[in-house]
mmCIF file with all atom_site columns, C-alpha atoms in Angstrom:
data_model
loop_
_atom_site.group_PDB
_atom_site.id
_atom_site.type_symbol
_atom_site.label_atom_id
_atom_site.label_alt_id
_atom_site.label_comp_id
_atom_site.label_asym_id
_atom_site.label_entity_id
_atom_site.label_seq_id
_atom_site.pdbx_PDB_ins_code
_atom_site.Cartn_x
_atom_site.Cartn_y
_atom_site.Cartn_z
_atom_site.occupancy
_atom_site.B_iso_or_equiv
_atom_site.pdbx_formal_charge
_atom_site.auth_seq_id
_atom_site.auth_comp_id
_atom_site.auth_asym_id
_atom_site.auth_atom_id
_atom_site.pdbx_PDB_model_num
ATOM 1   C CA . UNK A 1 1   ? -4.321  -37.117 -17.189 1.00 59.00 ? 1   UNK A CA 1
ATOM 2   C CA . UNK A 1 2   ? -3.771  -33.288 -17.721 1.00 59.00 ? 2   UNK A CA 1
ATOM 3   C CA . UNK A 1 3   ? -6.302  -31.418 -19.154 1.00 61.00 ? 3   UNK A CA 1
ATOM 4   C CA . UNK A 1 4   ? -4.085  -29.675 -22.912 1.00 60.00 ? 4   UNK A CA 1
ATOM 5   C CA . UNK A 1 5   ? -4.609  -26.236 -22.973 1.00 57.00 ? 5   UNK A CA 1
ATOM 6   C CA . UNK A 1 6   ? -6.998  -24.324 -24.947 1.00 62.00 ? 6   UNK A CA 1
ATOM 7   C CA . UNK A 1 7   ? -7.084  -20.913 -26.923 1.00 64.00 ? 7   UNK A CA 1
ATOM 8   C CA . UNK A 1 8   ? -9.835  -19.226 -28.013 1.00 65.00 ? 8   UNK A CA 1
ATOM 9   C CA . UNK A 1 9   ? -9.309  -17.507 -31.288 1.00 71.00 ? 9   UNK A CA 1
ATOM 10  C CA . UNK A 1 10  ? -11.599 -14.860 -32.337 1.00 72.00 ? 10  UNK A CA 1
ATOM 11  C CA . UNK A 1 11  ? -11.796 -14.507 -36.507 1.00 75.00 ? 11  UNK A CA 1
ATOM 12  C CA . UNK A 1 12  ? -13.768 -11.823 -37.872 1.00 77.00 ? 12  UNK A CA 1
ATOM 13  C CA . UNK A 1 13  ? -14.273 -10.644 -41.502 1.00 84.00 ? 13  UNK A CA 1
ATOM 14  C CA . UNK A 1 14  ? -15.928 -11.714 -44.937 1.00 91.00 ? 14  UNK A CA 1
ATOM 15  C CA . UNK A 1 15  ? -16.847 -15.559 -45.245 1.00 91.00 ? 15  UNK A CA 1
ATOM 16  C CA . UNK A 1 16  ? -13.784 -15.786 -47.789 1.00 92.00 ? 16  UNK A CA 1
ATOM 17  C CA . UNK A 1 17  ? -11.547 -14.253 -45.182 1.00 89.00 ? 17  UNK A CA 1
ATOM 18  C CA . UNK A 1 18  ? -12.969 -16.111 -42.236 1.00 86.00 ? 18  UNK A CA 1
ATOM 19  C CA . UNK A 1 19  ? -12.397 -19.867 -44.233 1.00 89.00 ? 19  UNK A CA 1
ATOM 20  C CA . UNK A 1 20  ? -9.207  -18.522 -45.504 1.00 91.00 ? 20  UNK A CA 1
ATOM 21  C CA . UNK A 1 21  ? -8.220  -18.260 -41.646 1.00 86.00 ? 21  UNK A CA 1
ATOM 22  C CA . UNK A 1 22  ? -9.963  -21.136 -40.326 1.00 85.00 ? 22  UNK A CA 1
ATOM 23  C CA . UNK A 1 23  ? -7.790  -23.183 -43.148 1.00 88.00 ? 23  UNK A CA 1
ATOM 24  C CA . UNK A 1 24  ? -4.617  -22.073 -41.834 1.00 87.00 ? 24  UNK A CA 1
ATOM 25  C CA . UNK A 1 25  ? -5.403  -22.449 -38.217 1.00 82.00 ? 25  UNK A CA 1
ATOM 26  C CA . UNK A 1 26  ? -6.189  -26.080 -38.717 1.00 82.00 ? 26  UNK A CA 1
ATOM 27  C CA . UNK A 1 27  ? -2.950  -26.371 -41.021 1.00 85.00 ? 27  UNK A CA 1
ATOM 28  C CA . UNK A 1 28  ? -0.720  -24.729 -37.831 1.00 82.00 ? 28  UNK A CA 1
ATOM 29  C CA . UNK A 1 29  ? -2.511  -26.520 -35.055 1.00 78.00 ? 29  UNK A CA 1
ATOM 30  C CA . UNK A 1 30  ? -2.119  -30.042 -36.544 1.00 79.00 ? 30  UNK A CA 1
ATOM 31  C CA . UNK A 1 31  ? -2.861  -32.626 -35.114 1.00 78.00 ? 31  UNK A CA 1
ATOM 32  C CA . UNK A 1 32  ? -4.288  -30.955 -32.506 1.00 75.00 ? 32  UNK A CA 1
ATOM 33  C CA . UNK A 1 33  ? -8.315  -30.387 -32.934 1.00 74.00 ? 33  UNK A CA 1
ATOM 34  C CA . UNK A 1 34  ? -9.771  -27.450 -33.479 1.00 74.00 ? 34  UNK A CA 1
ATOM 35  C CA . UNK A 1 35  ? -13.396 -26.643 -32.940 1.00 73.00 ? 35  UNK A CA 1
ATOM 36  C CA . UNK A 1 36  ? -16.116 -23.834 -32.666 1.00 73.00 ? 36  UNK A CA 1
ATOM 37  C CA . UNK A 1 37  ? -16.229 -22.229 -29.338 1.00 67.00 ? 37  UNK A CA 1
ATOM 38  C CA . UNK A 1 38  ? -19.563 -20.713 -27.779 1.00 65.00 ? 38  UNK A CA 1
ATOM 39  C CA . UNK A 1 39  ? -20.451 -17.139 -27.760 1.00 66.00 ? 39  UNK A CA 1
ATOM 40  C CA . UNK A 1 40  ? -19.582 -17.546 -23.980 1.00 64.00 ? 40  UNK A CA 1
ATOM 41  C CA . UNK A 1 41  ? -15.666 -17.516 -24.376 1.00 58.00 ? 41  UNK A CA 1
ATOM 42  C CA . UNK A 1 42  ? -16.322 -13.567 -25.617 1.00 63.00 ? 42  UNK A CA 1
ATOM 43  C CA . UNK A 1 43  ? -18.177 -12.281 -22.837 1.00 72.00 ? 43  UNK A CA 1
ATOM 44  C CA . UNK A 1 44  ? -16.342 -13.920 -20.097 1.00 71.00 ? 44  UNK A CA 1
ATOM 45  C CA . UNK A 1 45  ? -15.662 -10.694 -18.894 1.00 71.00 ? 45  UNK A CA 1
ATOM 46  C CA . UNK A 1 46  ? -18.639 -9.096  -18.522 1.00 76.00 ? 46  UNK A CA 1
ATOM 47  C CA . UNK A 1 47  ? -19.402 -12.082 -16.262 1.00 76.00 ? 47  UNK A CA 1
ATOM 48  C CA . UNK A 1 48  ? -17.229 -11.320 -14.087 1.00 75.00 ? 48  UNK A CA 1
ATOM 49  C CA . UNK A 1 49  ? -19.394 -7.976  -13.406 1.00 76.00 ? 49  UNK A CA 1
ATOM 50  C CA . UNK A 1 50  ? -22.411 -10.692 -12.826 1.00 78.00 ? 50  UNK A CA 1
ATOM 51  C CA . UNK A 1 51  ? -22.250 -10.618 -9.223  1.00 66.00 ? 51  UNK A CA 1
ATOM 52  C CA . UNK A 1 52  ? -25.188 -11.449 -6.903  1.00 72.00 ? 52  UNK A CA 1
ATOM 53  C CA . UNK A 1 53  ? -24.048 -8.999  -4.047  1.00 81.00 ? 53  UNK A CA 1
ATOM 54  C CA . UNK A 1 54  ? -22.131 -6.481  -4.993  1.00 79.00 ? 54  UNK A CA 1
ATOM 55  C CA . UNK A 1 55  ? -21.278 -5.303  -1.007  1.00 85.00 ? 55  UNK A CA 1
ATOM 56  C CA . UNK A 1 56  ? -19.453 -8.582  -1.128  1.00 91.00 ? 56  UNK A CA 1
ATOM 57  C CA . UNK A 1 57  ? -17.428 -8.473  -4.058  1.00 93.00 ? 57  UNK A CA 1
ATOM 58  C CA . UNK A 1 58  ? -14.557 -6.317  -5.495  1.00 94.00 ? 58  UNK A CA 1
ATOM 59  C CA . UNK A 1 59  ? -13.813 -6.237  -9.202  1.00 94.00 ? 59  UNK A CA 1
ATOM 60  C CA . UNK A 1 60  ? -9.982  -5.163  -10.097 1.00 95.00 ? 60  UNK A CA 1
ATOM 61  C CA . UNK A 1 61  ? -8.070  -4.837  -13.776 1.00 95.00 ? 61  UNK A CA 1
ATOM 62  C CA . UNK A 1 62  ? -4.836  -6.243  -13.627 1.00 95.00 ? 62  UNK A CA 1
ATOM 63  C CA . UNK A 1 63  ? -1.741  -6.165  -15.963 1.00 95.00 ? 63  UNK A CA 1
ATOM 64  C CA . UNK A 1 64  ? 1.419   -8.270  -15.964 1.00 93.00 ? 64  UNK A CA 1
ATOM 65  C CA . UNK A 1 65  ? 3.939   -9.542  -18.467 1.00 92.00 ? 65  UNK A CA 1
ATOM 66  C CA . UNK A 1 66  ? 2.680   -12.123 -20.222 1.00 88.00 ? 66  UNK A CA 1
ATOM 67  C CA . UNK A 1 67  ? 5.558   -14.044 -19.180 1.00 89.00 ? 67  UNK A CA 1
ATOM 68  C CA . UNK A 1 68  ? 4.256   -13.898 -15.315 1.00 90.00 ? 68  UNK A CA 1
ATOM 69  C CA . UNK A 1 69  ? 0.875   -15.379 -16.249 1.00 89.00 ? 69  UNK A CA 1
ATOM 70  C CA . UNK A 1 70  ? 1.134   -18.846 -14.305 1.00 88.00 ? 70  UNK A CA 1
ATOM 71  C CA . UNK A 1 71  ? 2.749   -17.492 -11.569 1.00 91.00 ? 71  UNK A CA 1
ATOM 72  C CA . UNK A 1 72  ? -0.010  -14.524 -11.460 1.00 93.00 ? 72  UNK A CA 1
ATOM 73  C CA . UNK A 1 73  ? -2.724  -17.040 -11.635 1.00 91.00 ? 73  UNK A CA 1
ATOM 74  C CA . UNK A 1 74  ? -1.045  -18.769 -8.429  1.00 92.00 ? 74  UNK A CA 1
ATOM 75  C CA . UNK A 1 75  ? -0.713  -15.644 -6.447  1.00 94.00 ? 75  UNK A CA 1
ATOM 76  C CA . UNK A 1 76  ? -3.740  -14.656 -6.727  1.00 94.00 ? 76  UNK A CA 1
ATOM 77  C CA . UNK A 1 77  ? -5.204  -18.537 -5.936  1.00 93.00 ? 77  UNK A CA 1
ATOM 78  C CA . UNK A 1 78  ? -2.620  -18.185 -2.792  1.00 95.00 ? 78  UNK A CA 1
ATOM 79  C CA . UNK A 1 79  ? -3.549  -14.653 -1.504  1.00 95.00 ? 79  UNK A CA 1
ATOM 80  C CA . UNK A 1 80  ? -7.638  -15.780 -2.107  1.00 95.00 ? 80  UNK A CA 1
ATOM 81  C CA . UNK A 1 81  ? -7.432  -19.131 -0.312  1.00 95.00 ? 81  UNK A CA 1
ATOM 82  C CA . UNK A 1 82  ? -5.516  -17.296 2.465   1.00 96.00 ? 82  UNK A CA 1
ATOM 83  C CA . UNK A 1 83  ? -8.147  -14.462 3.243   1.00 96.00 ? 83  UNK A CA 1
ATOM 84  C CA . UNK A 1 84  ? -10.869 -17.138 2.515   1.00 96.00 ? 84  UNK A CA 1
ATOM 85  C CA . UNK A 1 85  ? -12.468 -15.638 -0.655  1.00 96.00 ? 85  UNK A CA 1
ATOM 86  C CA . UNK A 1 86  ? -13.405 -16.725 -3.542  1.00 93.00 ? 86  UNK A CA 1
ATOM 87  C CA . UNK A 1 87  ? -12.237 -15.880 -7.160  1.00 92.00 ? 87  UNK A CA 1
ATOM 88  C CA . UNK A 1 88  ? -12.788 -15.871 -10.589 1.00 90.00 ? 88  UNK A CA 1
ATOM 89  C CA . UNK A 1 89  ? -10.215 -13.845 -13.374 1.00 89.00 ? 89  UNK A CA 1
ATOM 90  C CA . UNK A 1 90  ? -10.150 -13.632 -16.946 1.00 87.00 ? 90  UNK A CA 1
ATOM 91  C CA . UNK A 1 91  ? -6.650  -13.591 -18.223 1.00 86.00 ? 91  UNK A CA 1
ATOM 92  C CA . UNK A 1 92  ? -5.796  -12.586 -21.975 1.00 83.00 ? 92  UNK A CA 1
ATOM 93  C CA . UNK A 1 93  ? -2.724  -13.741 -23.293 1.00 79.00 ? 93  UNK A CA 1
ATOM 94  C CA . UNK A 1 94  ? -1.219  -10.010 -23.740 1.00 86.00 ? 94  UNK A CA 1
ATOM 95  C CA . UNK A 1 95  ? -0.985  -10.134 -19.936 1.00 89.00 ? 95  UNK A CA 1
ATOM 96  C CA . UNK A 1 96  ? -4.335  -7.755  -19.111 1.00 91.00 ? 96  UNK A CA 1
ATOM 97  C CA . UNK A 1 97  ? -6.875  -9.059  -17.039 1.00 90.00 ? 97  UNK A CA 1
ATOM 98  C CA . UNK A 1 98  ? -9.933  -8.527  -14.387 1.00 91.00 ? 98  UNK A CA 1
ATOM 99  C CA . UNK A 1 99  ? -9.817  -10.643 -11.175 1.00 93.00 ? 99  UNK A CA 1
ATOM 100 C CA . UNK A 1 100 ? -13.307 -11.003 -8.881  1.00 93.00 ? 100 UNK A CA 1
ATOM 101 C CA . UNK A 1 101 ? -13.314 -11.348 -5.771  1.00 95.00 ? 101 UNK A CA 1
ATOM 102 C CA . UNK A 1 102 ? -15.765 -12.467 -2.914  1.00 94.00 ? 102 UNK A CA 1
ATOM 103 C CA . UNK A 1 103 ? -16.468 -12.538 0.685   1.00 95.00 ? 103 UNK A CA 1
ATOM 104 C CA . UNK A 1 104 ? -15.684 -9.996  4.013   1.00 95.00 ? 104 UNK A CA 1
ATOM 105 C CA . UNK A 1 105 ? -15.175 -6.492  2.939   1.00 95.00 ? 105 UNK A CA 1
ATOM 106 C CA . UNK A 1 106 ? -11.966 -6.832  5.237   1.00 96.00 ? 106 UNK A CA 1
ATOM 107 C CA . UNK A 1 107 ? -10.748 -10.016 3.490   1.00 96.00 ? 107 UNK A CA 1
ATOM 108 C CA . UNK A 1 108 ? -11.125 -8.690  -0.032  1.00 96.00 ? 108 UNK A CA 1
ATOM 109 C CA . UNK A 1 109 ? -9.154  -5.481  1.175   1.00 96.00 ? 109 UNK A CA 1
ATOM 110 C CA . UNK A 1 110 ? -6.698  -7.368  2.662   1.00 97.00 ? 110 UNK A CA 1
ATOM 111 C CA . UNK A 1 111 ? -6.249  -9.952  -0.782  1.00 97.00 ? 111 UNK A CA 1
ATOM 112 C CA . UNK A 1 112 ? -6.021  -7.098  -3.130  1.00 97.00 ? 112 UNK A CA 1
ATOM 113 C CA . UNK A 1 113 ? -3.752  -5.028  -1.158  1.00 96.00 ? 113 UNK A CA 1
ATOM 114 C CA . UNK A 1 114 ? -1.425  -8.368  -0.830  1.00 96.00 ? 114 UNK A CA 1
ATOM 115 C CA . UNK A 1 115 ? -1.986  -8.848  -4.750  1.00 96.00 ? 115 UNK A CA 1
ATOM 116 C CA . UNK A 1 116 ? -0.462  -5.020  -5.810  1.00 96.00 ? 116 UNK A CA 1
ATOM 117 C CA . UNK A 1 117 ? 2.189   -5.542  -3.521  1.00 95.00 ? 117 UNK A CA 1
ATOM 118 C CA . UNK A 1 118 ? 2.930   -8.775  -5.588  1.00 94.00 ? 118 UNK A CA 1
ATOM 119 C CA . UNK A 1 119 ? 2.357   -7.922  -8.719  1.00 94.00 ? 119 UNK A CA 1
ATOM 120 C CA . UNK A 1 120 ? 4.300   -4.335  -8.432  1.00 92.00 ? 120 UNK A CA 1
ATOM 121 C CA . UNK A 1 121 ? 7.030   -6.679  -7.467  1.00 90.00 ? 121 UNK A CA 1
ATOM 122 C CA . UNK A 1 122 ? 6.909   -8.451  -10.956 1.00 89.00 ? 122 UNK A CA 1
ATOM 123 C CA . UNK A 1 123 ? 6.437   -4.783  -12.920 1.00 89.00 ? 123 UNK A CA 1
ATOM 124 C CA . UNK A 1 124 ? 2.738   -5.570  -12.964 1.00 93.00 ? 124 UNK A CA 1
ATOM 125 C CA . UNK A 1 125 ? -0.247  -3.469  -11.889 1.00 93.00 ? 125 UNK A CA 1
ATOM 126 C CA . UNK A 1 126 ? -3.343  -4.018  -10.026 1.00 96.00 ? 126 UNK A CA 1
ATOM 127 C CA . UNK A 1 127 ? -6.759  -1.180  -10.091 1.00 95.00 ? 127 UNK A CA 1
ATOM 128 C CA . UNK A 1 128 ? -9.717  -1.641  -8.088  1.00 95.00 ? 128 UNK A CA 1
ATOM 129 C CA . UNK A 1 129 ? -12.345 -0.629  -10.184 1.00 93.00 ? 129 UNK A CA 1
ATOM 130 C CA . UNK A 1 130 ? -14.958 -1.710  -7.726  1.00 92.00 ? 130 UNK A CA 1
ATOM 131 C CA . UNK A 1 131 ? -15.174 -2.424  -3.598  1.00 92.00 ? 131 UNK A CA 1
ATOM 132 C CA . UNK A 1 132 ? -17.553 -3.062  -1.643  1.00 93.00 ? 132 UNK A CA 1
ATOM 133 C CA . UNK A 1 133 ? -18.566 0.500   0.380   1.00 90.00 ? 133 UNK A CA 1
ATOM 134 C CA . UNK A 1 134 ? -17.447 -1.081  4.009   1.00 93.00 ? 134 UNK A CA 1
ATOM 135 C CA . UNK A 1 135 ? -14.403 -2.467  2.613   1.00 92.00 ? 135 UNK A CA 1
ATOM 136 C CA . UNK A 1 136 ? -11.553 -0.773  4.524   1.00 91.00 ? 136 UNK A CA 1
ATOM 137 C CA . UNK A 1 137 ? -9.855  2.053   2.843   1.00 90.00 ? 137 UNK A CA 1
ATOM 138 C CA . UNK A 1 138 ? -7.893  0.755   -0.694  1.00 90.00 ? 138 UNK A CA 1
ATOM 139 C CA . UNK A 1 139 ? -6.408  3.261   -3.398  1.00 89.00 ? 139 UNK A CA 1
ATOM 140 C CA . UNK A 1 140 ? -8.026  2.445   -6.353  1.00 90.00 ? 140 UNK A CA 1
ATOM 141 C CA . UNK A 1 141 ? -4.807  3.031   -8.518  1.00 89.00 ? 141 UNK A CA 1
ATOM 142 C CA . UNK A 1 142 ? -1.749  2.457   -6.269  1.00 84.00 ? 142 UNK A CA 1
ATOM 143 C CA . UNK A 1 143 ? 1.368   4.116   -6.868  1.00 77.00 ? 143 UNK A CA 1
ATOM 144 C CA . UNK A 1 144 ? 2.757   5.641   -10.214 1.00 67.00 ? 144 UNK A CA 1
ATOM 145 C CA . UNK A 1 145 ? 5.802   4.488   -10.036 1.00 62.00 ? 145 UNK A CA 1
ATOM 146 C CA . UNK A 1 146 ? 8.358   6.401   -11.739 1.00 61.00 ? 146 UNK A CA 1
ATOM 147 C CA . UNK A 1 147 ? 6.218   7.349   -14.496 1.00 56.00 ? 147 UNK A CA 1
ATOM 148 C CA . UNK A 1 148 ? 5.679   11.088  -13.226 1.00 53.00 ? 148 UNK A CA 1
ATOM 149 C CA . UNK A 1 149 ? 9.611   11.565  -12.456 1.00 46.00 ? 149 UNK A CA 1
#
């Protein structure tokens, strides 16, 4: 049986405000439950900076349309699996998100440089923000584009 997906929905505001909202999310997600979600859903992504050996891992922020995000999550499950590393990524629904990955400084180099090539393919953008030092050379930012012409 298939797991239904999940949101996490972040109110914030005065206790009126927040049961005001809470009301009319159960009223729009009917019949589907709704429920309190741990503190953990809002810090997924400083998690993903968490790492245990950091000459082993390489942290990127990635952006796509929002339209590309199952097809995204697969490429980057596809291009991990292939270099043999492991992942983790935080997606948000506006199509920004931050992608770990673990294992040989040549196999991370080799995923993420795969991974821009993809995702600049789909109008999407991929920045290392960190690599391990003896990771072969990567350009943190990639190409403009056309938005200097």
């Amino acid at each position: 049986m298939k797991k239904p997906p999940a949101s996490d929905i972040l109110f914030e505001g005065t206790e009126a405000g927040l049961a005001a909202q809470e009301t009319q999310l159960r009223n729009l997600a009917a019949p589907e439950s709704v429920s309190e979600a741990s503190n953990s859903s809002w810090t997924a992504r400083e998690e993903l900076w968490a790492f245990s050996d950091p000459a082993s891992a390489a942290i990127a922020k990635i952006s796509i349309l929002p339209t590309n995000m199952v097809r995204t999550m697969k490429l980057v499950a596809h291009s991990a699996n292939a270099q043999q590393v492991r992942w983790k990524a935080l997606l948000y629904a506006t199509g920004l998100g931050w992608l770990r990955l673990e294992g040989k400084p040549g196999a991370l180099q080799k995923a993420l440089q795969v991974l821009r090539d993809e995702l600049q393919g789909q109008d999407g953008w991929l920045v290392a923000l960190h690599r391990p030092s003896k990771m072969p050379a990567f350009d943190a930012w990639g190409t403009a584009g056309d938005a200097l012409h």
